[in-house]
Each structure stands twice: as C-alpha cells, then as structure tokens.
Coordinates of C-alpha atoms (C1' of nucleotides) in Angstrom, one line a residue:
Chain A
M1 CA -94.6 -19.0 40.5
V2 CA -91.2 -19.1 42.0
I3 CA -89.0 -16.8 40.1
V4 CA -85.2 -17.7 40.4
G5 CA -83.5 -14.6 41.8
K6 CA -86.9 -13.2 43.3
V7 CA -87.2 -15.8 46.1
T8 CA -89.5 -13.7 48.4
L9 CA -88.7 -14.3 51.8
F10 CA -89.9 -11.0 53.0
R11 CA -93.4 -11.4 54.0
G12 CA -95.6 -8.3 53.9
T13 CA -93.3 -6.4 51.6
I14 CA -94.6 -5.0 48.4
L15 CA -92.4 -6.2 45.6
R16 CA -91.8 -4.4 42.4
T17 CA -90.7 -5.9 39.1
P18 CA -87.7 -4.6 37.5
T19 CA -89.9 -2.6 35.1
D20 CA -91.6 -1.3 38.3
S21 CA -95.0 -2.4 37.6
P22 CA -96.6 -3.0 40.9
V23 CA -97.2 -6.5 42.1
I24 CA -100.0 -7.2 44.4
F25 CA -98.9 -8.7 47.6
V26 CA -101.8 -11.0 48.5
P27 CA -101.4 -13.1 51.7
L28 CA -102.1 -11.6 55.0
N29 CA -101.2 -14.8 56.7
S30 CA -99.4 -17.1 54.2
M31 CA -99.9 -20.1 56.2
S32 CA -103.5 -20.1 55.5
R33 CA -103.3 -19.4 51.8
I34 CA -105.4 -21.5 49.5
I35 CA -104.2 -21.6 46.0
F36 CA -105.6 -23.4 42.9
H37 CA -103.5 -24.1 39.8
I38 CA -105.8 -24.8 36.9
D39 CA -104.1 -26.5 33.8
V40 CA -105.8 -27.4 30.6
N41 CA -105.2 -31.2 29.8
S42 CA -103.2 -31.4 26.6
A43 CA -104.4 -27.9 25.9
F44 CA -103.7 -27.4 22.1
L45 CA -105.0 -31.0 21.3
S46 CA -108.0 -30.6 23.4
W47 CA -108.8 -27.3 21.9
T48 CA -108.4 -28.4 18.3
A49 CA -110.6 -31.5 19.3
V50 CA -113.4 -29.1 20.3
K51 CA -113.3 -27.1 17.1
M52 CA -113.1 -30.3 15.0
M53 CA -116.0 -31.9 16.7
R54 CA -118.1 -28.8 16.1
E55 CA -117.4 -29.3 12.5
G56 CA -118.8 -32.9 12.8
A57 CA -115.3 -34.6 13.3
P58 CA -114.7 -37.4 15.6
D59 CA -113.0 -36.8 19.0
I60 CA -109.1 -36.9 18.3
R61 CA -108.6 -37.1 22.0
L62 CA -109.7 -40.8 22.0
I63 CA -107.3 -41.8 19.5
P64 CA -103.5 -41.5 19.0
S65 CA -103.1 -37.9 17.8
V66 CA -100.9 -35.0 17.9
V67 CA -100.8 -31.2 17.1
S68 CA -97.8 -30.0 15.2
G69 CA -96.4 -27.2 13.1
D70 CA -96.4 -27.9 9.4
P71 CA -96.7 -31.7 9.3
S72 CA -95.2 -31.9 5.8
D73 CA -92.0 -30.4 7.2
R74 CA -89.8 -33.2 8.4
R75 CA -88.3 -30.9 11.0
S76 CA -91.7 -30.1 12.8
I77 CA -92.0 -31.3 16.4
I78 CA -95.0 -32.2 18.3
T79 CA -96.8 -29.5 20.2
A80 CA -99.2 -31.7 22.0
A81 CA -100.2 -35.4 22.1
S82 CA -103.4 -37.0 23.1
I83 CA -103.4 -39.4 26.0
P84 CA -103.6 -42.5 23.7
A85 CA -100.6 -41.1 21.9
K86 CA -98.7 -40.5 25.1
K87 CA -99.3 -44.1 26.1
L88 CA -97.5 -45.2 22.9
G89 CA -94.5 -43.3 24.0
I90 CA -95.1 -40.2 22.0
K91 CA -94.0 -37.1 23.7
T92 CA -94.3 -33.2 23.4
A93 CA -91.4 -31.8 21.6
Q94 CA -90.5 -34.9 19.7
P95 CA -90.0 -34.8 16.0
V96 CA -92.9 -35.6 14.0
S97 CA -91.0 -38.0 11.8
M98 CA -90.0 -39.9 15.0
A99 CA -93.5 -40.1 16.2
L100 CA -94.7 -41.5 12.9
R101 CA -92.2 -44.4 13.2
T102 CA -93.7 -45.3 16.7
C103 CA -97.2 -45.0 15.3
P104 CA -97.6 -44.8 11.4
S105 CA -101.4 -44.4 11.7
L106 CA -100.9 -41.3 14.0
T107 CA -103.4 -38.5 13.4
I108 CA -101.6 -35.2 12.8
V109 CA -103.4 -32.0 13.0
R110 CA -102.2 -28.4 12.5
G111 CA -102.5 -25.7 15.1
D112 CA -104.7 -22.8 15.0
W113 CA -103.3 -19.9 17.1
E114 CA -106.4 -17.6 16.8
W115 CA -108.8 -20.4 18.2
Y116 CA -106.2 -21.3 21.1
K117 CA -106.4 -17.6 22.1
Q118 CA -110.2 -17.7 22.2
C119 CA -110.2 -20.9 24.2
S120 CA -107.7 -19.4 26.7
R121 CA -109.9 -16.3 27.1
D122 CA -112.9 -18.5 27.8
F123 CA -111.1 -20.6 30.2
I124 CA -109.4 -17.6 32.1
A125 CA -112.8 -15.9 32.4
I126 CA -114.5 -18.9 34.2
C127 CA -111.4 -19.1 36.5
R128 CA -111.7 -15.4 37.2
S129 CA -115.3 -15.9 38.3
Y130 CA -114.2 -18.0 41.1
S131 CA -111.6 -15.5 42.4
P132 CA -110.4 -12.2 40.9
I133 CA -107.0 -12.7 42.3
L134 CA -105.7 -14.5 39.2
Q135 CA -102.3 -14.9 37.7
Q136 CA -102.1 -16.2 34.2
F137 CA -99.1 -18.4 33.9
S138 CA -99.3 -19.2 30.3
I139 CA -101.8 -19.5 27.6
D140 CA -103.3 -22.8 29.3
E141 CA -102.4 -22.2 33.1
C142 CA -103.4 -19.9 35.7
F143 CA -103.3 -19.6 39.6
I144 CA -106.1 -18.2 41.6
D145 CA -106.0 -17.2 45.2
M146 CA -109.0 -18.7 46.9
S147 CA -108.1 -17.8 50.4
R148 CA -111.0 -15.5 50.8
H149 CA -113.4 -17.2 48.4
C150 CA -114.1 -20.6 50.1
D151 CA -116.5 -19.5 52.8
G152 CA -116.0 -22.4 54.9
E153 CA -116.7 -24.9 52.1
D154 CA -114.3 -27.6 51.3
P155 CA -111.8 -26.3 48.6
V156 CA -111.9 -29.8 46.8
A157 CA -115.6 -29.4 46.3
I158 CA -115.1 -25.9 44.9
A159 CA -112.3 -27.2 42.5
T160 CA -114.5 -30.0 41.4
R161 CA -117.1 -27.5 40.5
L162 CA -114.8 -25.2 38.7
K163 CA -113.4 -28.2 36.5
D164 CA -116.9 -29.5 35.7
E165 CA -118.0 -26.0 34.8
I166 CA -115.1 -25.5 32.2
R167 CA -115.8 -29.0 31.0
D168 CA -119.5 -28.6 30.4
K169 CA -119.5 -25.0 29.0
L170 CA -116.2 -25.2 27.0
G171 CA -115.9 -28.8 26.1
F172 CA -112.3 -29.5 27.4
T173 CA -111.0 -30.8 30.6
V174 CA -108.6 -29.3 33.2
N175 CA -106.7 -30.4 36.2
V176 CA -106.9 -28.5 39.3
G177 CA -104.1 -28.5 42.0
I178 CA -104.8 -27.2 45.5
G179 CA -102.0 -26.2 47.8
S180 CA -101.1 -23.6 50.3
N181 CA -98.8 -21.8 47.8
K182 CA -98.2 -21.7 44.2
L183 CA -95.5 -24.3 43.9
L184 CA -97.7 -26.9 45.6
A185 CA -100.7 -26.1 43.6
K186 CA -98.7 -26.5 40.4
M187 CA -97.1 -29.7 41.5
A188 CA -100.5 -31.1 42.6
S189 CA -102.1 -30.3 39.1
D190 CA -99.5 -32.4 37.5
F191 CA -100.6 -35.6 39.5
E192 CA -102.9 -38.0 37.7
K193 CA -104.7 -36.6 34.5
P194 CA -107.1 -35.8 33.0
D195 CA -110.1 -34.1 34.5
K196 CA -108.8 -34.5 38.2
V197 CA -108.6 -32.5 41.4
H198 CA -105.6 -33.1 43.7
T199 CA -104.4 -31.4 46.8
L200 CA -100.8 -31.1 48.0
W201 CA -100.9 -29.4 51.5
E202 CA -97.7 -28.8 53.4
Q203 CA -98.4 -31.7 55.6
E204 CA -98.7 -33.9 52.6
V205 CA -95.3 -33.0 51.1
P206 CA -93.5 -36.0 52.6
E207 CA -96.1 -38.5 51.4
K208 CA -97.0 -37.1 48.0
M209 CA -93.9 -35.1 46.8
W210 CA -90.9 -36.5 48.4
P211 CA -91.0 -40.0 46.7
L212 CA -91.0 -38.1 43.2
G213 CA -87.8 -38.0 41.2
V214 CA -85.9 -34.6 41.4
R215 CA -86.9 -33.9 37.8
D216 CA -90.6 -33.5 38.9
L217 CA -89.7 -30.6 41.0
L218 CA -90.4 -27.2 39.2
W219 CA -87.2 -25.6 37.9
V220 CA -85.2 -29.0 37.9
G221 CA -84.4 -29.5 34.2
K222 CA -82.3 -32.0 32.3
K223 CA -79.0 -30.5 33.3
T224 CA -79.8 -30.0 37.1
E225 CA -81.2 -33.6 37.2
E226 CA -78.2 -35.0 35.6
R227 CA -76.0 -33.0 38.2
L228 CA -78.1 -34.1 41.2
I229 CA -78.3 -37.8 40.1
A230 CA -74.7 -37.9 39.8
N231 CA -74.5 -37.0 43.3
G232 CA -76.8 -39.5 44.6
I233 CA -79.8 -37.2 45.0
L234 CA -82.5 -39.0 43.3
T235 CA -85.8 -37.9 44.7
I236 CA -87.3 -34.6 45.9
G237 CA -87.0 -35.9 49.5
D238 CA -83.3 -36.5 49.0
L239 CA -83.1 -32.9 47.8
A240 CA -85.1 -31.5 50.8
K241 CA -82.9 -33.3 53.3
L242 CA -79.6 -32.3 51.6
G243 CA -77.7 -29.6 53.5
M244 CA -77.4 -26.2 51.8
G245 CA -73.7 -26.5 51.7
S246 CA -73.5 -29.5 49.5
L247 CA -76.4 -28.1 47.3
T248 CA -74.7 -24.7 47.0
Q249 CA -71.5 -26.6 45.6
L250 CA -73.7 -28.2 43.1
V251 CA -75.9 -25.6 41.8
G252 CA -74.8 -22.2 43.1
Q253 CA -76.0 -20.2 46.1
K254 CA -79.1 -18.7 44.6
F255 CA -80.5 -21.7 43.0
A256 CA -79.6 -23.8 46.1
L257 CA -81.8 -21.7 48.4
Q258 CA -84.6 -21.9 45.8
L259 CA -84.4 -25.6 45.5
H260 CA -84.0 -26.3 49.3
E261 CA -87.2 -24.3 50.0
N262 CA -89.2 -25.7 47.1
A263 CA -88.2 -29.4 47.9
N264 CA -89.6 -28.7 51.4
G265 CA -92.7 -27.4 50.1
R266 CA -92.0 -23.8 50.7
D267 CA -92.7 -21.0 48.3
D268 CA -93.8 -17.5 49.5
S269 CA -94.0 -15.9 46.0
P270 CA -97.1 -13.7 45.5
L271 CA -99.8 -14.0 42.7
E272 CA -98.8 -11.4 40.1
T273 CA -102.1 -10.4 38.9
E274 CA -100.8 -7.8 36.4
S275 CA -99.0 -9.1 33.5
A276 CA -95.7 -7.7 33.3
E277 CA -94.5 -5.9 30.1
A278 CA -92.4 -7.9 27.6
K279 CA -88.7 -7.5 28.2
S280 CA -87.6 -8.8 24.8
Y281 CA -89.1 -9.8 21.5
S282 CA -87.5 -12.4 19.1
A283 CA -88.1 -14.5 16.2
E284 CA -86.3 -17.4 14.5
R285 CA -86.6 -19.6 11.6
T286 CA -85.4 -23.1 11.0
F287 CA -84.8 -24.1 7.4
S288 CA -86.2 -27.4 5.9
K289 CA -82.6 -28.0 5.2
D290 CA -79.2 -26.6 6.3
L291 CA -78.3 -23.5 4.2
T292 CA -75.1 -22.2 3.0
D293 CA -76.0 -19.5 0.4
P294 CA -75.5 -16.1 1.9
K295 CA -78.6 -14.9 -0.1
D296 CA -80.9 -17.5 1.6
I297 CA -79.6 -16.6 5.1
D298 CA -80.0 -12.9 4.5
R299 CA -83.6 -13.5 3.2
A300 CA -84.4 -15.2 6.5
L301 CA -82.6 -12.5 8.6
F302 CA -84.8 -9.9 6.7
H303 CA -87.9 -12.0 7.4
V304 CA -87.3 -12.4 11.0
A305 CA -86.3 -8.7 11.4
C306 CA -89.6 -7.8 9.8
I307 CA -91.6 -9.7 12.3
V308 CA -89.7 -8.5 15.5
A309 CA -89.7 -4.8 14.4
H310 CA -93.5 -5.1 13.5
R311 CA -94.2 -6.5 16.9
I312 CA -92.4 -3.9 18.8
R313 CA -94.1 -1.0 16.7
K314 CA -97.3 -2.6 17.4
D315 CA -96.7 -2.5 21.3
H316 CA -95.2 1.0 21.0
F317 CA -91.7 0.0 22.0
R318 CA -88.3 0.9 20.7
A319 CA -85.3 -1.3 21.3
S320 CA -81.8 -0.4 22.3
T321 CA -80.3 -3.9 22.0
V322 CA -80.3 -6.0 18.9
S323 CA -79.2 -9.6 19.1
M324 CA -78.8 -12.3 16.4
F325 CA -77.8 -15.9 16.6
I326 CA -77.1 -18.8 14.1
K327 CA -77.5 -22.5 15.0
Y328 CA -75.4 -25.1 13.1
K329 CA -76.5 -28.6 12.4
D330 CA -74.9 -29.9 15.5
F331 CA -77.2 -27.5 17.5
T332 CA -74.2 -25.3 18.6
V333 CA -75.1 -21.8 18.5
A334 CA -73.1 -18.6 17.8
Q335 CA -74.6 -15.3 18.8
K336 CA -73.8 -11.7 19.0
Q337 CA -75.6 -8.6 20.4
C338 CA -74.9 -5.0 20.3
R339 CA -76.1 -1.8 21.7
L340 CA -77.7 0.8 19.4
P341 CA -76.7 4.5 20.0
R342 CA -80.5 5.3 20.2
P343 CA -83.6 3.1 20.7
T344 CA -85.3 2.3 17.5
D345 CA -88.3 0.5 16.0
V346 CA -87.1 0.8 12.4
T347 CA -86.9 -2.4 10.6
A348 CA -83.9 -1.5 8.5
L349 CA -81.8 -0.3 11.5
I350 CA -82.4 -3.4 13.3
L351 CA -81.7 -5.5 10.2
N352 CA -78.5 -3.6 9.3
E353 CA -77.0 -4.3 12.8
A354 CA -78.0 -7.9 12.6
R355 CA -76.3 -8.2 9.1
R356 CA -73.3 -6.7 10.4
M357 CA -73.1 -9.0 13.4
L358 CA -73.8 -12.0 11.0
D359 CA -70.8 -11.2 9.0
E360 CA -68.7 -11.2 12.2
V361 CA -70.1 -14.5 13.5
W362 CA -70.4 -16.6 10.4
D363 CA -67.4 -17.9 8.3
G364 CA -69.9 -17.9 5.2
I365 CA -69.2 -21.7 4.6
T366 CA -70.5 -23.8 7.6
P367 CA -74.2 -24.8 6.8
I368 CA -76.7 -23.0 9.0
R369 CA -79.9 -24.8 10.5
Q370 CA -81.5 -21.8 12.0
V371 CA -81.3 -18.0 12.3
G372 CA -82.9 -15.8 15.0
L373 CA -83.0 -12.1 15.8
G374 CA -84.0 -10.6 19.1
V375 CA -84.4 -7.0 20.6
S376 CA -84.2 -6.1 24.2
K377 CA -83.7 -3.1 26.5
L378 CA -87.1 -1.8 25.5
T379 CA -88.6 1.7 26.1
H380 CA -91.7 3.4 25.3
E381 CA -89.8 6.6 24.6
S382 CA -91.4 8.3 21.6
A383 CA -89.3 11.5 21.4
V384 CA -87.2 11.2 18.3
Q385 CA -83.8 12.6 19.1
M386 CA -82.4 14.3 16.2
S387 CA -78.8 13.5 15.4
L388 CA -76.4 14.9 12.9
F389 CA -75.6 11.5 11.9
E390 CA -79.1 10.4 11.3
D391 CA -79.4 8.1 8.4
P392 CA -80.7 10.2 5.6
K393 CA -82.9 7.3 4.3
L394 CA -84.8 7.2 7.7
D395 CA -87.8 8.8 6.2
Y396 CA -88.0 6.3 3.5
Y397 CA -87.5 3.4 6.1
R398 CA -90.3 4.6 8.3
E399 CA -92.5 4.8 5.2
W400 CA -91.6 1.3 4.2
D401 CA -92.5 0.2 7.7
R402 CA -95.8 2.0 7.8
Q403 CA -96.8 0.3 4.6
Y404 CA -95.7 -3.1 6.0
D405 CA -97.8 -2.6 9.2
E406 CA -100.8 -1.6 7.1
R407 CA -100.6 -4.6 5.0
K408 CA -100.2 -6.8 8.1
A409 CA -103.3 -5.2 9.7
R410 CA -105.2 -5.7 6.4
S411 CA -104.4 -9.3 6.1
K412 CA -105.3 -9.8 9.7
S413 CA -108.7 -8.2 9.5
S414 CA -109.6 -10.0 6.4
R415 CA -109.0 -13.4 8.0
Chain B
dT1 C1' -84.7 -40.5 14.9
dC2 C1' -82.9 -36.1 15.0
dT3 C1' -84.5 -32.4 17.5
dG4 C1' -89.8 -25.5 17.0
dG5 C1' -90.4 -21.1 18.7
dG6 C1' -91.0 -17.6 22.1
dG7 C1' -89.9 -16.0 26.5
dT8 C1' -87.4 -15.2 31.6
dC9 C1' -83.6 -15.1 34.7
dC10 C1' -78.6 -16.1 36.2
dT11 C1' -73.5 -16.0 36.2
dA12 C1' -69.1 -14.7 34.9
dG13 C1' -65.7 -11.6 33.1
dG14 C1' -64.1 -7.3 31.2
dA15 C1' -64.3 -2.3 30.8
dC16 C1' -64.6 1.7 33.1
dC17 C1' -65.4 5.2 36.8
dC18 C1' -64.6 7.0 41.4
Chain C
dT1 C1' -44.9 4.5 41.6
dC2 C1' -47.9 1.4 42.6
dT3 C1' -51.9 -0.2 44.4
dG4 C1' -57.3 -1.1 46.5
dG5 C1' -62.2 -1.9 46.3
dG6 C1' -67.0 -1.0 45.0
dG7 C1' -70.3 -0.1 41.6
dT8 C1' -72.3 -0.2 36.9
dC9 C1' -72.8 -1.5 32.3
dC10 C1' -72.1 -4.7 28.6
dT11 C1' -71.6 -9.2 26.3
dA12 C1' -71.6 -14.2 26.0
dG13 C1' -73.4 -18.4 27.4
dG14 C1' -76.4 -21.4 30.0
dA15 C1' -80.6 -23.2 32.4
dC16 C1' -85.3 -23.2 32.7
dC17 C1' -90.3 -22.6 31.5
dC18 C1' -94.6 -23.5 28.2

DNA sequence: TCTGGGGTCCTAGGACCC
DNA sequence: TCTGGGGTCCTAGGACCC
C-alpha cells in the first residue's frame, strides 16, 4: 500500500508507524521484488453464495443479485453486486431503491458479518501458506511477498495454483495481480475479473497502465479526477508525463510526489506484516427518515456512544478526544470535537461530551439525517488518576458499563 | 434515484510557548 | 516599544480507501 504522507523513498530504512509498532522492511533489492495482490471477486456476494449453496439454494453469482444492509430500509445501499448485476449497470454503493428500478427482479440478500470473517480467515490462511510475508489490506484483500518463494518457478504458474486452490477448497474465486511492488500488484488484480491472474511488471506499465483513465490509479478519487480532467490530464500516462511543478499546483506537494511516482509504476512501500493498532473508533446511524425531535436524536447519540465505548473497553483503550457529527438532508456535515481532561472509556462521560457538542452545533430545528460519534487519541493507560473533580457518579457509570459489556458478551456467545 | 458504515491521512489556521 | 521565527498542539474540513 502506498500511504499518503509515508512515501518511502528511503530504501533500507526501518520504518515505524506513528504508534511505534515495528514495520518489517522486506526487500533487500526492491528491483527484484515479486508481490502478489489477492482480491476476492465480489467478496460479500461470493461468500453469501457459498453459504446459501451449502443450504441447497441456487448460485446467486449467476443471476443479477446484490448484498445490502436492511433491504426493507429505503436508505440501504448495495454492498456487493454479482457480475450479471454489474452488467445491468448496478454498482456498489448505489441505493437499493435505485437498483430495483434498474432491475425489478433483482435478488437481494442480507449480509452476515460473522460468516464473512470466517471466509476471510480461511482465505488468508491459504495465502499465508504460499508466503508468510503477508499484509492483510482489508477483509477481502491481501498482499504477499513471493520474492523468496518462487524457487525459479514462473510466478504466474504459482499464482494460478493459489487461485485454483482457494476456489476448489473454499468455493469462491479470487483475482491475483503480480507486480514488482504493491501498487502494480494491486492495479493488476483489478484487470479482467473473475478468477484471473494478471501481471503488471514495470516494463509493462506503458502498455497496460498508461492507457487507463486517471481514476483507475489508486488514490485518485472523484475530486482529484475532476481536477485532473479539467486540466486536460485524462489518462495515467498523461499524469506520468506531467511535470512536478504543474502537478504540485493542482494537488499539493505531497500528493503530487505520490501521484507522479505511482503513475510511473514506482512504489517502494514495504509490506506491513503486523496489523497496526486502531487510531480511532466511531459509529454512526442514519435514520429511515430525517428527524427533528431532540429526544430521537438523543436516543441515537446514546446508542452510538454505547457501541463506541463498548468497543474501546473490549480492546482495552481509553480515549482522550471525543468527536460527534450530524449530517443534514443535503449531506452537509456539522462536526465538533473536544479534548477530555483525562482519557476515559466510560460511556456516560463520552456521551455527556457528545451531548454538549450537539447543543453547540445543532439549532434544534433543522432535520437531521444521520448522527455519528467517534473517539481518538487512544491510550492503553490503565492507571486511574484520581481527581478532586471526579464525577461522584463514576462508580455507578462503571457498573452500568460492566453490565452492558456482560449483556453484549452473553448475546454474542448465545448466537 | 437519492445516496451506509468504518476507517486513515493531509492541510490550514489559530493559540501558545520559547 | 515593537518585532522575529520555530515548534507543538488543537480543531475543522476534506480526500481517499474498502
């Protein structure tokens, strides 16, 4: 992965993440690296299909189908779409209601997070058996460094064996992209799908990557694409040949350097084999219709505060910063954050700050579409600092949290 | 047609200290 | 009396990823 702001042009340096967890620096000679990027095809849809077929259902991958949140909620969006659905123009992140207009007979299935995590573990385990130098990039993607694991064999043959093994043992398909760095491997896995192996070596960049539109380059999103196109930069090749001066004017120095390197197929970032600790936690809720009643908003804020606080307690964190936001029906966001005098994991203390900030940020009239709450500046400090100004109800709050966590644990184990 | 949920990182401006 | 520059912390807002 190429992390903006961590462009690693210092070969041979051991990098440390801001949390100071070690990052393994892999290549001895980065020119000879062989990196695979393995990407599950329509992951949530494929995984759901595998589960349904075990229960005797037909294969939903072969028909127009999608995975979404609650399908009865008109605000649900599509999390994953089958290839036949994509051919009809249905896209990930599209509202379900919109997809249904395109295809009234669309099959909609509900996601199952626990099952997805199981599928992910199984898929990662097979990848790891090909190389222990593995970076999990998301629930359905990983990189492996095959530089020392090819033994003179053609990487394409090995990648083909890997993808076939996953398909035959687990029942779902993957794409494998092969390149001399993570960027190229990731770009390659995005070529024709499903169940394919592609290479993108540095010497293939002009032929295979430069003709693609700028948006196909990793880290070029909608806004950057608009800006580039407005300046006549249409393809990755255009971007590669653009001088740093002009590019800096368009996107700023740091990002310009990143884009320039990447468009030329260069990326020295190492595989990060240890998963970094979380830096923030958040939860948000979108209402099925926009709300104006303060009681409803407060109930939602309470709900997300419980979720976030529970999760940091589970991971033994305390947070020093609380943030909250509200989103209006035109999608504009008002947000507020504040620093706590001491790090905490107590739901009530987090909620109280959020409530105070809600009062500052919301006029009490404008309808609200969504509320969210987050915490950051996390520590594992467990020493409780006593303060003269400690909330006298703290013991009560902690007991409330303890019971909440216990209920959560019980409901999880009984599932 | 009407847009979820959960993350990461960057930038810019203001406050404050030395 | 009037002025500097660097460093750090904080907040708000924006862009990107899956």
